[in-house]
């Protein structure tokens, strides 16, 4: 027998008041069920949990497809508890913070030096401003030595190259706490979200409503320029530009800029569309970028394009107010 909330007690076990039913078909669920004929560790009934997608709910049974293995049929009367759960994160969202951030040095001309699991990044000949991302140490993971010694090595490395010593960490990480304890300070206004998306989804979101393939925006046309094997650049002459770096099937978007007087007119979307097209032609599947946490217009744009937040970064320095980097 069942009531409106689930099965009633039967054969010595107390059924729970679960949130399952025909409405969860097609959704991801977790189900706790009775194992008939088996005894639990305390001598009472045995139970087990199953996580998967509900394929059907009918004829007194619930069929659940686990993430691996064959589908399991569970008598509804044996369900003790259960509820819908959020969809499993995509494969790209399950990438570690370190592995995601290692894609950041894909642009040509960026030199990298390992420091245990940390990575020292240096841009010998920056075109214009000195950029934090390419002139800081990726401080994610284990540097293979006490953090104090690693921080000293970072300071020596960048000081010898005329750069302000900076370390990029994941917000809220143990490395961040260690740097704070050593007297390093956050660089003001440089916290950034690492966003990523399916490249195909982002491209579809950028397609004009009328299906036109044109990338023209009020006259000027975007030029996609191949600067190197793994680097592309898109330019809307005198108005907007951006760069992309290809690392395997990951496409990173860098330095997307629009002249202030030409913003909010579709220029950024046009340049981004050209960069995504360039990446798709070379086999990219995932697109990522950094956006500063205070840049609400950009965050809103990328959310509409299907980008989701993977993690948040913060830069630390012994000289956080230095203007030598941006």
mmCIF file with all atom_site columns, C-alpha atoms in Angstrom, residues 75-208:
data_model
loop_
_atom_site.group_PDB
_atom_site.id
_atom_site.type_symbol
_atom_site.label_atom_id
_atom_site.label_alt_id
_atom_site.label_comp_id
_atom_site.label_asym_id
_atom_site.label_entity_id
_atom_site.label_seq_id
_atom_site.pdbx_PDB_ins_code
_atom_site.Cartn_x
_atom_site.Cartn_y
_atom_site.Cartn_z
_atom_site.occupancy
_atom_site.B_iso_or_equiv
_atom_site.pdbx_formal_charge
_atom_site.auth_seq_id
_atom_site.auth_comp_id
_atom_site.auth_asym_id
_atom_site.auth_atom_id
_atom_site.pdbx_PDB_model_num
ATOM 1   C CA . UNK A 1 75  ? 9.684  -1.962 -6.285  1.00 0.00 ? 75  UNK A CA 1
ATOM 2   C CA . UNK A 1 76  ? 8.040  1.256  -5.149  1.00 0.00 ? 76  UNK A CA 1
ATOM 3   C CA . UNK A 1 77  ? 7.078  -0.451 -1.878  1.00 0.00 ? 77  UNK A CA 1
ATOM 4   C CA . UNK A 1 78  ? 10.790 -0.927 -1.119  1.00 0.00 ? 78  UNK A CA 1
ATOM 5   C CA . UNK A 1 79  ? 11.688 2.767  -1.431  1.00 0.00 ? 79  UNK A CA 1
ATOM 6   C CA . UNK A 1 80  ? 12.570 4.107  2.004   1.00 0.00 ? 80  UNK A CA 1
ATOM 7   C CA . UNK A 1 81  ? 13.520 7.640  0.967   1.00 0.00 ? 81  UNK A CA 1
ATOM 8   C CA . UNK A 1 82  ? 14.475 9.564  -2.122  1.00 0.00 ? 82  UNK A CA 1
ATOM 9   C CA . UNK A 1 83  ? 14.485 12.926 -3.807  1.00 0.00 ? 83  UNK A CA 1
ATOM 10  C CA . UNK A 1 84  ? 15.436 14.656 -7.062  1.00 0.00 ? 84  UNK A CA 1
ATOM 11  C CA . UNK A 1 85  ? 18.990 16.023 -7.153  1.00 0.00 ? 85  UNK A CA 1
ATOM 12  C CA . UNK A 1 86  ? 20.675 18.580 -9.426  1.00 0.00 ? 86  UNK A CA 1
ATOM 13  C CA . UNK A 1 87  ? 21.980 17.364 -12.796 1.00 0.00 ? 87  UNK A CA 1
ATOM 14  C CA . UNK A 1 88  ? 25.519 16.064 -12.803 1.00 0.00 ? 88  UNK A CA 1
ATOM 15  C CA . UNK A 1 89  ? 27.960 18.850 -13.719 1.00 0.00 ? 89  UNK A CA 1
ATOM 16  C CA . UNK A 1 90  ? 29.263 18.706 -17.261 1.00 0.00 ? 90  UNK A CA 1
ATOM 17  C CA . UNK A 1 91  ? 32.640 17.129 -17.922 1.00 0.00 ? 91  UNK A CA 1
ATOM 18  C CA . UNK A 1 92  ? 34.213 20.547 -18.358 1.00 0.00 ? 92  UNK A CA 1
ATOM 19  C CA . UNK A 1 93  ? 32.880 21.688 -14.975 1.00 0.00 ? 93  UNK A CA 1
ATOM 20  C CA . UNK A 1 94  ? 34.534 18.687 -13.295 1.00 0.00 ? 94  UNK A CA 1
ATOM 21  C CA . UNK A 1 95  ? 38.007 19.794 -14.414 1.00 0.00 ? 95  UNK A CA 1
ATOM 22  C CA . UNK A 1 96  ? 40.163 20.828 -11.449 1.00 0.00 ? 96  UNK A CA 1
ATOM 23  C CA . UNK A 1 97  ? 40.973 24.482 -10.845 1.00 0.00 ? 97  UNK A CA 1
ATOM 24  C CA . UNK A 1 98  ? 44.647 23.835 -11.599 1.00 0.00 ? 98  UNK A CA 1
ATOM 25  C CA . UNK A 1 99  ? 43.955 22.006 -14.863 1.00 0.00 ? 99  UNK A CA 1
ATOM 26  C CA . UNK A 1 100 ? 41.548 24.737 -15.967 1.00 0.00 ? 100 UNK A CA 1
ATOM 27  C CA . UNK A 1 101 ? 43.993 27.539 -15.173 1.00 0.00 ? 101 UNK A CA 1
ATOM 28  C CA . UNK A 1 102 ? 46.898 25.794 -16.902 1.00 0.00 ? 102 UNK A CA 1
ATOM 29  C CA . UNK A 1 103 ? 45.152 26.634 -20.179 1.00 0.00 ? 103 UNK A CA 1
ATOM 30  C CA . UNK A 1 104 ? 45.808 30.324 -19.521 1.00 0.00 ? 104 UNK A CA 1
ATOM 31  C CA . UNK A 1 105 ? 49.385 30.257 -20.849 1.00 0.00 ? 105 UNK A CA 1
ATOM 32  C CA . UNK A 1 106 ? 48.392 29.022 -24.308 1.00 0.00 ? 106 UNK A CA 1
ATOM 33  C CA . UNK A 1 107 ? 49.103 32.306 -26.088 1.00 0.00 ? 107 UNK A CA 1
ATOM 34  C CA . UNK A 1 108 ? 52.389 32.396 -27.935 1.00 0.00 ? 108 UNK A CA 1
ATOM 35  C CA . UNK A 1 109 ? 55.191 34.310 -26.257 1.00 0.00 ? 109 UNK A CA 1
ATOM 36  C CA . UNK A 1 110 ? 54.237 33.293 -22.701 1.00 0.00 ? 110 UNK A CA 1
ATOM 37  C CA . UNK A 1 111 ? 57.102 31.577 -20.887 1.00 0.00 ? 111 UNK A CA 1
ATOM 38  C CA . UNK A 1 112 ? 56.303 29.120 -18.093 1.00 0.00 ? 112 UNK A CA 1
ATOM 39  C CA . UNK A 1 113 ? 58.492 27.635 -15.364 1.00 0.00 ? 113 UNK A CA 1
ATOM 40  C CA . UNK A 1 114 ? 57.225 24.956 -12.934 1.00 0.00 ? 114 UNK A CA 1
ATOM 41  C CA . UNK A 1 115 ? 57.492 25.478 -9.190  1.00 0.00 ? 115 UNK A CA 1
ATOM 42  C CA . UNK A 1 116 ? 56.185 22.143 -7.957  1.00 0.00 ? 116 UNK A CA 1
ATOM 43  C CA . UNK A 1 117 ? 52.523 22.224 -8.992  1.00 0.00 ? 117 UNK A CA 1
ATOM 44  C CA . UNK A 1 118 ? 52.659 26.014 -9.171  1.00 0.00 ? 118 UNK A CA 1
ATOM 45  C CA . UNK A 1 119 ? 53.540 27.666 -12.463 1.00 0.00 ? 119 UNK A CA 1
ATOM 46  C CA . UNK A 1 120 ? 55.581 30.826 -12.969 1.00 0.00 ? 120 UNK A CA 1
ATOM 47  C CA . UNK A 1 121 ? 54.330 32.724 -16.026 1.00 0.00 ? 121 UNK A CA 1
ATOM 48  C CA . UNK A 1 122 ? 56.203 35.510 -17.760 1.00 0.00 ? 122 UNK A CA 1
ATOM 49  C CA . UNK A 1 123 ? 55.520 37.612 -20.836 1.00 0.00 ? 123 UNK A CA 1
ATOM 50  C CA . UNK A 1 124 ? 58.925 38.935 -22.008 1.00 0.00 ? 124 UNK A CA 1
ATOM 51  C CA . UNK A 1 125 ? 57.614 41.399 -24.579 1.00 0.00 ? 125 UNK A CA 1
ATOM 52  C CA . UNK A 1 126 ? 54.058 42.468 -23.739 1.00 0.00 ? 126 UNK A CA 1
ATOM 53  C CA . UNK A 1 127 ? 52.183 44.297 -26.461 1.00 0.00 ? 127 UNK A CA 1
ATOM 54  C CA . UNK A 1 128 ? 50.950 47.253 -24.448 1.00 0.00 ? 128 UNK A CA 1
ATOM 55  C CA . UNK A 1 129 ? 50.046 46.809 -20.787 1.00 0.00 ? 129 UNK A CA 1
ATOM 56  C CA . UNK A 1 130 ? 51.647 44.169 -18.571 1.00 0.00 ? 130 UNK A CA 1
ATOM 57  C CA . UNK A 1 131 ? 48.886 41.675 -17.840 1.00 0.00 ? 131 UNK A CA 1
ATOM 58  C CA . UNK A 1 132 ? 48.402 40.006 -14.465 1.00 0.00 ? 132 UNK A CA 1
ATOM 59  C CA . UNK A 1 133 ? 47.437 36.656 -15.887 1.00 0.00 ? 133 UNK A CA 1
ATOM 60  C CA . UNK A 1 134 ? 50.633 36.233 -17.891 1.00 0.00 ? 134 UNK A CA 1
ATOM 61  C CA . UNK A 1 135 ? 52.987 37.838 -15.369 1.00 0.00 ? 135 UNK A CA 1
ATOM 62  C CA . UNK A 1 136 ? 52.041 36.078 -12.161 1.00 0.00 ? 136 UNK A CA 1
ATOM 63  C CA . UNK A 1 137 ? 52.547 32.705 -10.551 1.00 0.00 ? 137 UNK A CA 1
ATOM 64  C CA . UNK A 1 138 ? 49.646 30.280 -10.707 1.00 0.00 ? 138 UNK A CA 1
ATOM 65  C CA . UNK A 1 139 ? 49.567 29.334 -7.030  1.00 0.00 ? 139 UNK A CA 1
ATOM 66  C CA . UNK A 1 140 ? 47.183 26.378 -7.178  1.00 0.00 ? 140 UNK A CA 1
ATOM 67  C CA . UNK A 1 141 ? 48.219 23.006 -5.797  1.00 0.00 ? 141 UNK A CA 1
ATOM 68  C CA . UNK A 1 142 ? 51.330 21.994 -3.898  1.00 0.00 ? 142 UNK A CA 1
ATOM 69  C CA . UNK A 1 143 ? 54.531 23.960 -4.655  1.00 0.00 ? 143 UNK A CA 1
ATOM 70  C CA . UNK A 1 144 ? 56.595 21.065 -3.300  1.00 0.00 ? 144 UNK A CA 1
ATOM 71  C CA . UNK A 1 145 ? 57.993 23.200 -0.476  1.00 0.00 ? 145 UNK A CA 1
ATOM 72  C CA . UNK A 1 146 ? 56.641 25.351 2.356   1.00 0.00 ? 146 UNK A CA 1
ATOM 73  C CA . UNK A 1 147 ? 54.507 28.178 0.998   1.00 0.00 ? 147 UNK A CA 1
ATOM 74  C CA . UNK A 1 148 ? 56.869 30.674 2.608   1.00 0.00 ? 148 UNK A CA 1
ATOM 75  C CA . UNK A 1 149 ? 59.768 29.291 0.547   1.00 0.00 ? 149 UNK A CA 1
ATOM 76  C CA . UNK A 1 150 ? 57.635 29.207 -2.600  1.00 0.00 ? 150 UNK A CA 1
ATOM 77  C CA . UNK A 1 151 ? 56.560 32.819 -2.059  1.00 0.00 ? 151 UNK A CA 1
ATOM 78  C CA . UNK A 1 152 ? 60.221 33.829 -1.688  1.00 0.00 ? 152 UNK A CA 1
ATOM 79  C CA . UNK A 1 153 ? 61.032 32.052 -4.980  1.00 0.00 ? 153 UNK A CA 1
ATOM 80  C CA . UNK A 1 154 ? 58.164 33.872 -6.685  1.00 0.00 ? 154 UNK A CA 1
ATOM 81  C CA . UNK A 1 155 ? 59.400 37.221 -5.403  1.00 0.00 ? 155 UNK A CA 1
ATOM 82  C CA . UNK A 1 156 ? 62.912 36.532 -6.646  1.00 0.00 ? 156 UNK A CA 1
ATOM 83  C CA . UNK A 1 157 ? 61.700 35.327 -10.060 1.00 0.00 ? 157 UNK A CA 1
ATOM 84  C CA . UNK A 1 158 ? 59.602 38.400 -10.880 1.00 0.00 ? 158 UNK A CA 1
ATOM 85  C CA . UNK A 1 159 ? 61.902 40.943 -9.261  1.00 0.00 ? 159 UNK A CA 1
ATOM 86  C CA . UNK A 1 160 ? 64.738 39.686 -11.476 1.00 0.00 ? 160 UNK A CA 1
ATOM 87  C CA . UNK A 1 161 ? 62.512 40.347 -14.509 1.00 0.00 ? 161 UNK A CA 1
ATOM 88  C CA . UNK A 1 162 ? 61.318 43.796 -13.511 1.00 0.00 ? 162 UNK A CA 1
ATOM 89  C CA . UNK A 1 163 ? 57.812 42.659 -12.598 1.00 0.00 ? 163 UNK A CA 1
ATOM 90  C CA . UNK A 1 164 ? 55.818 43.124 -9.436  1.00 0.00 ? 164 UNK A CA 1
ATOM 91  C CA . UNK A 1 165 ? 55.683 39.721 -7.655  1.00 0.00 ? 165 UNK A CA 1
ATOM 92  C CA . UNK A 1 166 ? 52.158 38.356 -7.894  1.00 0.00 ? 166 UNK A CA 1
ATOM 93  C CA . UNK A 1 167 ? 50.535 35.015 -7.120  1.00 0.00 ? 167 UNK A CA 1
ATOM 94  C CA . UNK A 1 168 ? 47.135 33.968 -8.457  1.00 0.00 ? 168 UNK A CA 1
ATOM 95  C CA . UNK A 1 169 ? 45.176 31.696 -6.093  1.00 0.00 ? 169 UNK A CA 1
ATOM 96  C CA . UNK A 1 170 ? 41.711 30.209 -5.873  1.00 0.00 ? 170 UNK A CA 1
ATOM 97  C CA . UNK A 1 171 ? 39.506 32.332 -3.641  1.00 0.00 ? 171 UNK A CA 1
ATOM 98  C CA . UNK A 1 172 ? 39.091 30.667 -0.248  1.00 0.00 ? 172 UNK A CA 1
ATOM 99  C CA . UNK A 1 173 ? 41.912 28.160 -0.727  1.00 0.00 ? 173 UNK A CA 1
ATOM 100 C CA . UNK A 1 174 ? 44.545 27.093 1.800   1.00 0.00 ? 174 UNK A CA 1
ATOM 101 C CA . UNK A 1 175 ? 47.202 28.804 -0.337  1.00 0.00 ? 175 UNK A CA 1
ATOM 102 C CA . UNK A 1 176 ? 45.333 32.084 0.007   1.00 0.00 ? 176 UNK A CA 1
ATOM 103 C CA . UNK A 1 177 ? 45.272 31.735 3.787   1.00 0.00 ? 177 UNK A CA 1
ATOM 104 C CA . UNK A 1 178 ? 48.993 30.942 3.822   1.00 0.00 ? 178 UNK A CA 1
ATOM 105 C CA . UNK A 1 179 ? 49.868 34.014 1.734   1.00 0.00 ? 179 UNK A CA 1
ATOM 106 C CA . UNK A 1 180 ? 47.798 36.248 3.992   1.00 0.00 ? 180 UNK A CA 1
ATOM 107 C CA . UNK A 1 181 ? 49.659 34.861 6.990   1.00 0.00 ? 181 UNK A CA 1
ATOM 108 C CA . UNK A 1 182 ? 52.934 35.772 5.258   1.00 0.00 ? 182 UNK A CA 1
ATOM 109 C CA . UNK A 1 183 ? 51.837 39.382 4.804   1.00 0.00 ? 183 UNK A CA 1
ATOM 110 C CA . UNK A 1 184 ? 50.963 39.231 1.083   1.00 0.00 ? 184 UNK A CA 1
ATOM 111 C CA . UNK A 1 185 ? 47.951 41.389 0.237   1.00 0.00 ? 185 UNK A CA 1
ATOM 112 C CA . UNK A 1 186 ? 45.155 41.151 -2.341  1.00 0.00 ? 186 UNK A CA 1
ATOM 113 C CA . UNK A 1 187 ? 45.556 43.268 -5.465  1.00 0.00 ? 187 UNK A CA 1
ATOM 114 C CA . UNK A 1 188 ? 42.538 45.637 -5.369  1.00 0.00 ? 188 UNK A CA 1
ATOM 115 C CA . UNK A 1 189 ? 39.873 45.226 -8.040  1.00 0.00 ? 189 UNK A CA 1
ATOM 116 C CA . UNK A 1 190 ? 41.456 42.205 -9.752  1.00 0.00 ? 190 UNK A CA 1
ATOM 117 C CA . UNK A 1 191 ? 39.299 39.338 -8.447  1.00 0.00 ? 191 UNK A CA 1
ATOM 118 C CA . UNK A 1 192 ? 37.965 37.437 -11.445 1.00 0.00 ? 192 UNK A CA 1
ATOM 119 C CA . UNK A 1 193 ? 35.620 34.596 -12.250 1.00 0.00 ? 193 UNK A CA 1
ATOM 120 C CA . UNK A 1 194 ? 36.797 31.793 -14.522 1.00 0.00 ? 194 UNK A CA 1
ATOM 121 C CA . UNK A 1 195 ? 33.853 31.175 -16.861 1.00 0.00 ? 195 UNK A CA 1
ATOM 122 C CA . UNK A 1 196 ? 33.502 28.374 -19.355 1.00 0.00 ? 196 UNK A CA 1
ATOM 123 C CA . UNK A 1 197 ? 30.960 27.076 -21.839 1.00 0.00 ? 197 UNK A CA 1
ATOM 124 C CA . UNK A 1 198 ? 30.384 24.660 -24.650 1.00 0.00 ? 198 UNK A CA 1
ATOM 125 C CA . UNK A 1 199 ? 31.790 26.405 -27.702 1.00 0.00 ? 199 UNK A CA 1
ATOM 126 C CA . UNK A 1 200 ? 28.926 25.195 -29.885 1.00 0.00 ? 200 UNK A CA 1
ATOM 127 C CA . UNK A 1 201 ? 26.341 26.514 -27.398 1.00 0.00 ? 201 UNK A CA 1
ATOM 128 C CA . UNK A 1 202 ? 28.045 29.904 -27.255 1.00 0.00 ? 202 UNK A CA 1
ATOM 129 C CA . UNK A 1 203 ? 28.212 30.112 -31.052 1.00 0.00 ? 203 UNK A CA 1
ATOM 130 C CA . UNK A 1 204 ? 24.501 29.322 -31.365 1.00 0.00 ? 204 UNK A CA 1
ATOM 131 C CA . UNK A 1 205 ? 23.689 32.022 -28.826 1.00 0.00 ? 205 UNK A CA 1
ATOM 132 C CA . UNK A 1 206 ? 25.599 34.577 -30.902 1.00 0.00 ? 206 UNK A CA 1
ATOM 133 C CA . UNK A 1 207 ? 23.842 33.835 -34.169 1.00 0.00 ? 207 UNK A CA 1
ATOM 134 C CA . UNK A 1 208 ? 21.732 36.750 -35.449 1.00 0.00 ? 208 UNK A CA 1
#
